XYZ file of C-alpha atoms in Angstrom:
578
model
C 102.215 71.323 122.812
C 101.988 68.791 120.004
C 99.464 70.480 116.574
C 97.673 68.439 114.529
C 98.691 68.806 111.484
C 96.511 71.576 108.791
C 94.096 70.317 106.496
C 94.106 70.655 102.613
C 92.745 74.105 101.775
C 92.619 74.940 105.703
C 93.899 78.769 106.137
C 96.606 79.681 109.146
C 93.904 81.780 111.118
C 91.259 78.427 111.134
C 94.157 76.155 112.009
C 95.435 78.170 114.913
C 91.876 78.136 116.511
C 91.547 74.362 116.117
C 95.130 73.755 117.817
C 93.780 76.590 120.031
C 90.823 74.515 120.741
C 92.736 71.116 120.785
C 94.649 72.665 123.911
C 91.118 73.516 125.319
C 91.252 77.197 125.285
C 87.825 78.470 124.333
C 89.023 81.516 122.741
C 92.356 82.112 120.259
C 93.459 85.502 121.989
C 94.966 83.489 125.069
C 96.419 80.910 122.771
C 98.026 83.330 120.538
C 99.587 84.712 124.161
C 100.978 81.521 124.685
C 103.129 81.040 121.442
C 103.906 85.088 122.229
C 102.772 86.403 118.658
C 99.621 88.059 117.374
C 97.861 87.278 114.044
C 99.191 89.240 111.196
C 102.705 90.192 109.473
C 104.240 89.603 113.038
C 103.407 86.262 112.832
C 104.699 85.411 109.555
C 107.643 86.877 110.396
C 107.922 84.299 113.255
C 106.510 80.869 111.735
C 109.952 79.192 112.474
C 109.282 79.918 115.636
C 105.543 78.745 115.730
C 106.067 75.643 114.067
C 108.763 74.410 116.825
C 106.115 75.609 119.540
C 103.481 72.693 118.088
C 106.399 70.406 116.679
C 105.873 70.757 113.544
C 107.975 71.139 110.417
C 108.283 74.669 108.710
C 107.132 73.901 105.819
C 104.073 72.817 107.011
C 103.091 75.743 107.804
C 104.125 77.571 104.444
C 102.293 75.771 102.550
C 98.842 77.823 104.500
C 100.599 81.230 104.772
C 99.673 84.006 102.604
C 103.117 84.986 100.720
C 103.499 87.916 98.375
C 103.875 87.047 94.207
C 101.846 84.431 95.171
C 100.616 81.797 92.234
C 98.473 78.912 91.972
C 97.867 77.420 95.078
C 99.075 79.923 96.891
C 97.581 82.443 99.195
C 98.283 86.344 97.797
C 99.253 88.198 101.319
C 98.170 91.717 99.068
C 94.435 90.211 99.388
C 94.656 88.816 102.780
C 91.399 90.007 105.287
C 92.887 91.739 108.293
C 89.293 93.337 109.648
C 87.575 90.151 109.677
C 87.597 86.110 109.680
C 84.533 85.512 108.040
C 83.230 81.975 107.178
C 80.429 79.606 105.783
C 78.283 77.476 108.663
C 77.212 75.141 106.510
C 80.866 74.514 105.392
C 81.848 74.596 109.039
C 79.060 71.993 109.978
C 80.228 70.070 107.330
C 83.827 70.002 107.139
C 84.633 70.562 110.725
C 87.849 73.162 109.380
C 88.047 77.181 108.161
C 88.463 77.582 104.371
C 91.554 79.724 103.164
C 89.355 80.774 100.286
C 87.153 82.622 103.027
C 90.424 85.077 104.123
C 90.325 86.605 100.610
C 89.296 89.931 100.727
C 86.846 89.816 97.732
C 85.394 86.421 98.154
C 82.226 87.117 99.737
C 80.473 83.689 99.173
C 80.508 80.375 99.616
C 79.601 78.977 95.893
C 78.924 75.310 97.406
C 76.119 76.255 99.019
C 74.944 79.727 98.004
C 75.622 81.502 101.217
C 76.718 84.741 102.017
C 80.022 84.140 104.267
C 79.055 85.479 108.232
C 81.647 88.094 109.466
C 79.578 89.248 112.445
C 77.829 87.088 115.424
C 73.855 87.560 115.463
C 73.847 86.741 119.344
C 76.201 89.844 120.115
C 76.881 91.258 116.907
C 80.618 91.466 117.690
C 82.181 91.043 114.233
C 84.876 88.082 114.181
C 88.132 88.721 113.590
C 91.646 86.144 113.606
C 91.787 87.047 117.383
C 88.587 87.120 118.593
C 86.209 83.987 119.130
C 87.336 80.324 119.202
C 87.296 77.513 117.008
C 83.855 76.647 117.641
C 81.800 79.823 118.886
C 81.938 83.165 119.288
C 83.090 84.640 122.350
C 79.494 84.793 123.774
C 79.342 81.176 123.206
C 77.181 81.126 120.120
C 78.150 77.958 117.742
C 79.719 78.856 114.838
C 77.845 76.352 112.493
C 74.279 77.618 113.965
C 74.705 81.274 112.738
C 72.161 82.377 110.002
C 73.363 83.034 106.479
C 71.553 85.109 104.196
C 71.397 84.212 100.605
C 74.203 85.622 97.696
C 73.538 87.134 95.223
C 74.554 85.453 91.399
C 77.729 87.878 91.035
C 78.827 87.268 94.596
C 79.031 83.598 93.553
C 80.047 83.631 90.161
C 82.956 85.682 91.089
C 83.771 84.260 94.719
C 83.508 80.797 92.373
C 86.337 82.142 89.607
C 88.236 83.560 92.588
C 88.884 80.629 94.164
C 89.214 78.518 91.198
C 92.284 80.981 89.940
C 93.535 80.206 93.098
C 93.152 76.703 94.341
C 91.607 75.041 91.307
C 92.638 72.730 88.835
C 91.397 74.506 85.553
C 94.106 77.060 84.446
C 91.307 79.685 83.450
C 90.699 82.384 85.058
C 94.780 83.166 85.727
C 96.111 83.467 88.957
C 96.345 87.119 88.316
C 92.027 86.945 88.249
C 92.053 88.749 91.891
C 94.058 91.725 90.927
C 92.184 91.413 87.724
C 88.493 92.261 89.872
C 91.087 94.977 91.837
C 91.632 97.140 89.217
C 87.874 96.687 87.720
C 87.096 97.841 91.740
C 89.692 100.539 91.795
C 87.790 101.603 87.685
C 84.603 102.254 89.274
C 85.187 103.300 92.686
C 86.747 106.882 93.120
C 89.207 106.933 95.870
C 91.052 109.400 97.707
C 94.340 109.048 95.686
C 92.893 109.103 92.481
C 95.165 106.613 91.060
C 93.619 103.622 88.964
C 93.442 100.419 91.069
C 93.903 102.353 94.463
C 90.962 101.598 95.342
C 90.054 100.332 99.040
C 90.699 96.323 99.483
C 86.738 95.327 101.217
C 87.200 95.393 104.695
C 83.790 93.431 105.559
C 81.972 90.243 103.371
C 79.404 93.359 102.418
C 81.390 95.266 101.524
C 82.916 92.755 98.839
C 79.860 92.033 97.848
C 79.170 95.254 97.118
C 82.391 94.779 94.930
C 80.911 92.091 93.130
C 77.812 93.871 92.282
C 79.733 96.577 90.645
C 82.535 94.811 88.860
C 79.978 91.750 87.434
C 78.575 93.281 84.520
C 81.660 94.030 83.324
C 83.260 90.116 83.409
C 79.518 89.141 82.507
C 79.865 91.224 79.156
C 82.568 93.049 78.601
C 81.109 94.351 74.723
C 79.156 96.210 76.551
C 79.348 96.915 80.239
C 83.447 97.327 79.975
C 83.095 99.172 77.009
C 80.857 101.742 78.611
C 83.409 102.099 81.480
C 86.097 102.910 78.891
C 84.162 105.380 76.585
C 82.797 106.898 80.029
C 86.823 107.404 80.762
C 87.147 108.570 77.246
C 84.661 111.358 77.697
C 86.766 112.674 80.468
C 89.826 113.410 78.484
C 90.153 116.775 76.613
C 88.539 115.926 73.114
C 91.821 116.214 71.188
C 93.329 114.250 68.525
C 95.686 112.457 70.682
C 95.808 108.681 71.079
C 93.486 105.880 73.002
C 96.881 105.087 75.447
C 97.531 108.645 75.959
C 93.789 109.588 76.468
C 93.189 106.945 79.228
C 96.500 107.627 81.002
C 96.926 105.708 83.850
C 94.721 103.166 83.528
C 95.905 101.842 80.417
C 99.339 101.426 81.414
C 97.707 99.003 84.616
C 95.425 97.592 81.827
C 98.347 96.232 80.165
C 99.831 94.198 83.285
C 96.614 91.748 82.406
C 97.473 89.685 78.961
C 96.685 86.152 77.645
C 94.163 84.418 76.496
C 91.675 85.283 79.354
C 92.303 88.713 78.760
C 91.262 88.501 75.086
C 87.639 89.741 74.980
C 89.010 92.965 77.384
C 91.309 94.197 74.466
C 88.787 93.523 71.767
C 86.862 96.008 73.239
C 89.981 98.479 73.824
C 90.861 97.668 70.282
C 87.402 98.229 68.682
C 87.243 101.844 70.781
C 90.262 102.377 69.701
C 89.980 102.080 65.834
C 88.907 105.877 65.528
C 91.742 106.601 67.684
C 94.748 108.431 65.752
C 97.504 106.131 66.244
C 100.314 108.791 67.271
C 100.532 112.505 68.412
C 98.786 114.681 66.355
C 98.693 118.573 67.354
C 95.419 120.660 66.222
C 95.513 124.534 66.058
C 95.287 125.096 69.752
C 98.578 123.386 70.596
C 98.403 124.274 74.386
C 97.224 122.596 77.862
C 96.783 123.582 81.485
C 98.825 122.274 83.615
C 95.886 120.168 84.755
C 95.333 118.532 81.699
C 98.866 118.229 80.968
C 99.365 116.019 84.332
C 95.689 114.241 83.544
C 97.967 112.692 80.348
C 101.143 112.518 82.197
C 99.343 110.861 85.530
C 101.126 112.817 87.503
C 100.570 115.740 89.874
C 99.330 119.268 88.350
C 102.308 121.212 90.428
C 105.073 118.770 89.059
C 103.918 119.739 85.456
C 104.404 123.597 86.854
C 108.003 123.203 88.221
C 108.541 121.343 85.220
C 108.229 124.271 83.136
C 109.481 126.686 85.403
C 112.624 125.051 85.656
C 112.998 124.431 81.836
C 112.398 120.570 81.344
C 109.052 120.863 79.351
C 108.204 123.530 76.967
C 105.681 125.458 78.031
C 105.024 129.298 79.912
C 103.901 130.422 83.204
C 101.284 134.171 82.975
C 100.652 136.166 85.458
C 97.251 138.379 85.628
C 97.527 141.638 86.781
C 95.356 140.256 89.953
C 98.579 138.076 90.795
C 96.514 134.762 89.468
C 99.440 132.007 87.749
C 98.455 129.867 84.751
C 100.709 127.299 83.459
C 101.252 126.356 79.428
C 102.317 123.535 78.582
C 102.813 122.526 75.065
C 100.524 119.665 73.803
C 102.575 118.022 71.787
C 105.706 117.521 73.817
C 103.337 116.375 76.774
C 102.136 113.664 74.115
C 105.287 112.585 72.840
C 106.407 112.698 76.771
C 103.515 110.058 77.920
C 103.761 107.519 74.942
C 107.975 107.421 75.925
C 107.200 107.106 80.175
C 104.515 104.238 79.373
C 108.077 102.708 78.723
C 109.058 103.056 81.802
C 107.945 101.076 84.953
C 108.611 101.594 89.073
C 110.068 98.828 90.929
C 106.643 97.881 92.106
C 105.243 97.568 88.595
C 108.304 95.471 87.382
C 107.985 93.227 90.255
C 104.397 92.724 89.967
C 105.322 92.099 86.026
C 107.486 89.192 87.140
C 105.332 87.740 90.039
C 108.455 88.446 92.840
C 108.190 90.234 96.235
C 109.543 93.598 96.858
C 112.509 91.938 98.566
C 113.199 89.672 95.986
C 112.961 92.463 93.790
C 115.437 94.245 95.735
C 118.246 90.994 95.436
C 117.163 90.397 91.486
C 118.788 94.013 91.475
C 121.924 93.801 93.530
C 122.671 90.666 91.777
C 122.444 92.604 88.028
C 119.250 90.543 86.959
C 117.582 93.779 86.307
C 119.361 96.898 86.254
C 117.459 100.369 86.243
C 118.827 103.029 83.735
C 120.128 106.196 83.824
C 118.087 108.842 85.295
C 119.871 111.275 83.189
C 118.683 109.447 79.906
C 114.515 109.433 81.490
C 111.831 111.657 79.833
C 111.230 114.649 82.117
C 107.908 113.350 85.115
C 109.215 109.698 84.424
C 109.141 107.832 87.479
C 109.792 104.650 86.193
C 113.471 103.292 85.939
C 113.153 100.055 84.349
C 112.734 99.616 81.007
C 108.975 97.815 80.079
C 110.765 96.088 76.894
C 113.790 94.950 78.679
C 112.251 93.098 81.211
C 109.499 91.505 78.879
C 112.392 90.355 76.968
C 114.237 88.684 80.202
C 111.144 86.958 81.298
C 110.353 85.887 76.808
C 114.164 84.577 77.154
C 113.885 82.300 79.995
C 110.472 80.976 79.116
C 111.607 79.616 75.698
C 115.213 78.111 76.941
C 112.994 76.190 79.526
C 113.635 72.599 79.039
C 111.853 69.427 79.653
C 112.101 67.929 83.081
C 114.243 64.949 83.391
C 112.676 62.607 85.718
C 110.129 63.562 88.659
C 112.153 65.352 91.235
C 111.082 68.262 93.344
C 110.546 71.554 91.462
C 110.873 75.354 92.834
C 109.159 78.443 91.488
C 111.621 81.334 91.005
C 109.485 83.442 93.473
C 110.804 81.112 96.052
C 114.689 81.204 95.476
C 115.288 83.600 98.612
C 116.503 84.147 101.968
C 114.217 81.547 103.154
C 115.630 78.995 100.744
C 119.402 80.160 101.343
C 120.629 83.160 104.076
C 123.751 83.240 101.125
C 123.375 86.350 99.572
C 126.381 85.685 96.927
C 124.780 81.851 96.629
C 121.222 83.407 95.331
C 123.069 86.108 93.059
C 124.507 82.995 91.429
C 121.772 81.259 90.952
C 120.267 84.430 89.274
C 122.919 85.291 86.839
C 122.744 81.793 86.207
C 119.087 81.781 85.273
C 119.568 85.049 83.202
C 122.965 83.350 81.395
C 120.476 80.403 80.509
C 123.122 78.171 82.627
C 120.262 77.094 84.458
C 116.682 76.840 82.286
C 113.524 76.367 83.751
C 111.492 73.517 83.848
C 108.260 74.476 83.791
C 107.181 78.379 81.947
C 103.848 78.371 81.002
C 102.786 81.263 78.627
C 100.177 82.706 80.766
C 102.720 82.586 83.780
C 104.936 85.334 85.437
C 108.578 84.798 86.020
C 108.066 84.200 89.411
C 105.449 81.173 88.781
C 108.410 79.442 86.098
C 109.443 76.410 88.108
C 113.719 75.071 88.192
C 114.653 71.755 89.119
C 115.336 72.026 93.092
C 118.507 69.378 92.214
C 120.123 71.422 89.783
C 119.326 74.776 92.095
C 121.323 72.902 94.739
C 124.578 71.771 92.653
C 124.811 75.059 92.209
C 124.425 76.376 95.603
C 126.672 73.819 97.013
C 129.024 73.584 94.506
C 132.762 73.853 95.695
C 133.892 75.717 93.109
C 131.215 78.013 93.133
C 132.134 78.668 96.635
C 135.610 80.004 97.114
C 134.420 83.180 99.093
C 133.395 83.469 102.648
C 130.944 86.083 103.418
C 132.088 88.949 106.594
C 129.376 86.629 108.740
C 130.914 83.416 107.467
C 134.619 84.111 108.761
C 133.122 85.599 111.815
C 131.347 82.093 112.831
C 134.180 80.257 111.170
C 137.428 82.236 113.789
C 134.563 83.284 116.419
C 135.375 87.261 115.929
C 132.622 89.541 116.313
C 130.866 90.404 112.710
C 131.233 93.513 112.894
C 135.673 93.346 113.640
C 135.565 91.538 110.760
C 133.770 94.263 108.766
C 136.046 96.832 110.389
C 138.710 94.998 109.278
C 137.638 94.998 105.673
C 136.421 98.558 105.731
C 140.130 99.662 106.734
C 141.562 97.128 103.788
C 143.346 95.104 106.730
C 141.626 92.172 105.434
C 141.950 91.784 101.760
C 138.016 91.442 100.910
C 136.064 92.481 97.844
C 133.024 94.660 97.867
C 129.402 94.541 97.067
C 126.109 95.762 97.610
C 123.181 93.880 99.489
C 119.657 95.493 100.195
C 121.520 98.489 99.568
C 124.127 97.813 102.604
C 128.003 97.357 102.053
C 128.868 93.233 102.217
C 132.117 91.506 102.136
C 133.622 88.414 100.778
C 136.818 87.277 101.890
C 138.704 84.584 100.326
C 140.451 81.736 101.848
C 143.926 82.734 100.926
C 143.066 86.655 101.894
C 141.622 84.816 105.535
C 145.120 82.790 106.150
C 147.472 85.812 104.744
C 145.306 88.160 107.439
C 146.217 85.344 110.093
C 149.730 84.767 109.574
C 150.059 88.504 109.512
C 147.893 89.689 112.486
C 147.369 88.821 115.919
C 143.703 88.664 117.038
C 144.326 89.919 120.748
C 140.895 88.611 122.041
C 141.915 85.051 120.740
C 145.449 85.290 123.197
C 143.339 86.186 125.545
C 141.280 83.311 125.490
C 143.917 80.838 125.025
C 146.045 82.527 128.310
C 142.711 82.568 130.452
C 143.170 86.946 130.712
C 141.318 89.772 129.171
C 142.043 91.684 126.037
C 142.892 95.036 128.200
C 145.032 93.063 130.095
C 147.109 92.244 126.940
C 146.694 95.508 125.780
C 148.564 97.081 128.708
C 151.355 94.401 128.387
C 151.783 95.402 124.957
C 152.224 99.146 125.718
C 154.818 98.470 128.164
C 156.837 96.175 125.710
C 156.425 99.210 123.278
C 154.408 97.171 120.667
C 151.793 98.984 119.006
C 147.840 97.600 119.310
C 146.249 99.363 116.573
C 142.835 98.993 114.889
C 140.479 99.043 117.476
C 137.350 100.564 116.979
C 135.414 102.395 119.231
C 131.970 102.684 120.648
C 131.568 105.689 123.490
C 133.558 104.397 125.628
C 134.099 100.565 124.420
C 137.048 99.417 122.003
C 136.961 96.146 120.327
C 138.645 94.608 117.133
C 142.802 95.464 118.385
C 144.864 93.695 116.456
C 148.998 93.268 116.605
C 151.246 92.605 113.761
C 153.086 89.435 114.486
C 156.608 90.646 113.294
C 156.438 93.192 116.208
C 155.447 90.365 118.729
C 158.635 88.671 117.415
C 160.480 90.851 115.819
């Protein structure tokens, strides 16, 4: 099965169907059978796989795959469709290909021509999905490029136009971060059953992200007035109290502030002109009390943590009883105040990862390698979720950006977001590179102001030197010496666990790892028999030895037992030939 290879701007789901259709099925479901995935996270998980199927490099087919922290020119996977494959006919008659702009969830137009995109055939108003249909027609055998499209509206346009422009365009305005941007305007105006800012539901249908684009337009049309509406409209749900704008808005003004640069501008005029009235710290009036309610409407938090809270002693406040049994929680005003402006300094993993443009894994090595380090719990603001510091990491990201340098020649770049397990499976290799990064050993080459950390580019030459450098190398990881002496992984772990093998200890995705030097490998073998390695040279089993050593009266020790299986036994070579 040989694939053509995908064409510029061509998304995964429209290039499977056309190999689908190159190999003559009529519909994707059977061809998806055939390379034995199904569209979705499974399948990213498994491109390595897909790409040898059609004989076709790797990277080929990264370069269409939605990836989380994406950037320019890459697809976001948060915004990826997974209800429906919508698309253009025009473009289709046209271009003979499927758009990736047409799998974002909010782009609900085709700006070229006008069009609202088609998610659902007229013939037998199945609604197409990445497994239904082929790469010409719909599973009733209605042509793709014949389907009637209905006219969009100006917002659907303008902002399906701006969408993909952040994304695949050459202008740097709007921002990559333009689609999280219209999320959190979506998640402003749209109630939703967490009642958290931005939580909103992603548009499961091109309606219903047009709908979107109604609603959110007016405020990117003219913020002066539509987004200042939204924001006094927020401000007349807060207690009227002198407390401040940040405190009053909760929430939503901590998301607010992921969204800065020069885009962003005319958004925080407005804040700032609503804001001039605003007292600009805690202030307490005569009534110097709040419900619990509108203690966790400041806090963001939930009403019953603000009532164990005080019941427990971490907030002042006081819980009355009524003689009917009814409970009321106190809570005083101005230590809830003082306790929301300190937590806004605060952020959860997610946050700080979505700060710096990396994927929750990433995230997760950038951690065990001491890039970012969470603090204390003990030293938090009582209801503070957040364990890393806002400052510390807007520092870190400020640092690297101005130590970037100016590339030397035109070799191949890499964005931080992509220095992971897909680059290198050598965990203590990529916590290298990152202390390097954070040392300023090894400076970017690209950091543009309005970029993430994640978008900052390294030269892929320099990344390498120090990946393969010999003296950066002098451990062997538990998996390394287990390939290297062909012992199982997890004998070799054992081994290390029980201090048999002189290894030092770390921490990866929260799991114990091992790194064994060379000298600590050859002092283990000169020391140790390996009985499964006798019994492959003498052609017996391991058991077999085992019983010859109990009758010789020589001790097999460290064997390690599953029910009723032992593995790892080792024998000290004095007693062999002592």
């Amino acid at each position: 099965m040989q694939g053509a290879k995908p064409h510029p701007n061509e998304s995964l789901s429209g290039y499977l169907r056309r190999c689908a259709h190159d190999e003559l099925y009529e519909t994707v479901a059977p061809f998806y059978g055939r390379l034995e995935v199904r569209y979705g996270r499974p399948l990213l998980g498994q491109l390595a796989t897909v790409a040898t199927k059609l004989q076709l490099e790797g990277s080929v087919l990264e370069q269409i795959t939605p990836v989380s922290g994406a950037e320019k020119g890459q697809f976001p996977l948060q915004f990826e469709r997974s209800s429906c494959d919508p698309f253009c006919p025009y473009c289709l008659r046209e271009n003979g290909f499927w758009d990736i702009s047409w799998r974002h969830c909010y782009v609900s137009a085709c700006p070229r021509h006008g069009a609202r995109l088609v998610d659902r055939c007229g013939r037998c108003e199945t609604q197409i999905t990445p497994a239904t249909g082929g790469f010409l027609a719909c599973e009733c055998g209605a042509p793709f490029a014949e389907f009637p499209a209905s006219q969009a509206s100006e917002a659907e346009v303008a902002i399906s136009a701006r969408l993909i422009e952040s994304r695949w365009g050459t202008d740097s305005q709007p921002p990559a971060s333009f689609d999280r941007f219209i999320h959190f305007l979506h998640g402003s105006v749209q109630s939703s059953r967490l009642d958290k800012p931005g939580k909103a539901r992603l548009p499961r249908s091109a309606e219903d992200a047009a709908s979107v684009a109604k609603a959110v337009w007016p405020m990117l049309e003219n913020p002066q007035e539509a987004f200042a509406q939204l924001i006094s409209a927020k401000l007349l749900e807060s207690a009227d109290r002198d407390i401040t704008l940040p405190m009053k808005l909760g929430g939503w003004y901590q998301s607010l502030s992921r969204f800065r640069g020069p885009w962003y501008d005319p958004f925080w005029a407005v804040v700032r002109s609503l804001g001039a009235g605003q007292k600009e710290g805690p202030c307490i009036q005569e009534n110097d009390r709040l419900t619990a309610k509108e203690a966790a409407a400041i806090l963001a938090v939930r009403a019953d943590r603000i009532v164990e809270a005080v019941r427990s002693g971490k907030i002042g406040g006081e819980i009355k009883e009524s003689a009917l049994g009814h409970r009321r929680t106190w809570v005083d005003r101005a230590e809830s105040e003082n306790i929301a402006t300190e937590s806004a300094r605060y952020w959860e993993a997610k946050t700080a990862a979505e700060f710096l443009g990396v994927s929750k894994k990433q995230f997760a090595l950038l951690g065990d390698a001491g890039f970012v380090a969470p603090v204390d719990r003990n030293s938090l603001p009582p209801l503070t979720d957040g364990i890393f510091k806002a400052s510390e990491l807007q520092r870190l990201a400020e640092t690297i950006r101005v130590g970037a340098r100016s590339p030397a020649g035109g070799g191949t770049t890499i964005r931080f977001a992509d220095i992971n397990q897909r680059r290198t499976n050598e965990l203590q290799a990529l916590k290298r590179v990152f202390n390097a990064i954070k040392a300023g050993k090894l400076r970017a080459v690209s950091a543009a102001s309005d970029d993430a950390l994640g978008a900052f580019s390294f030269s892929e030459d320099d990344l390498r030197a120090l990946i393969d450098s010999p003296e950066q190398n002098k451990f062997y990881t538990a998996l390394q010496v287990s390939q290297i002496c062909g012992w199982k992984h997890e004998c070799v772990t054992h081994w290390c666990r029980e201090d048999l093998l002189e290894s030092r200890k770390s921490k990866t995705g929260g799991a114990d790892s091992y790194e064994i030097s060379p000298e600590a490998l050859a002092a283990f073998q000169s020391m140790y028999v390996v009985l499964s390695d006798v019994a492959k040279l003498t052609g017996t089993s391991s058991r077999r030895l085992i019983s010859v050593c109990d009758a010789r009266g020589v001790k097999a020790f460290a064997k390690r037992c599953g029910g009723a299986t032992s593995r790892c036994y080792l024998v000290k070579a004095a007693d062999l030939f002592g």
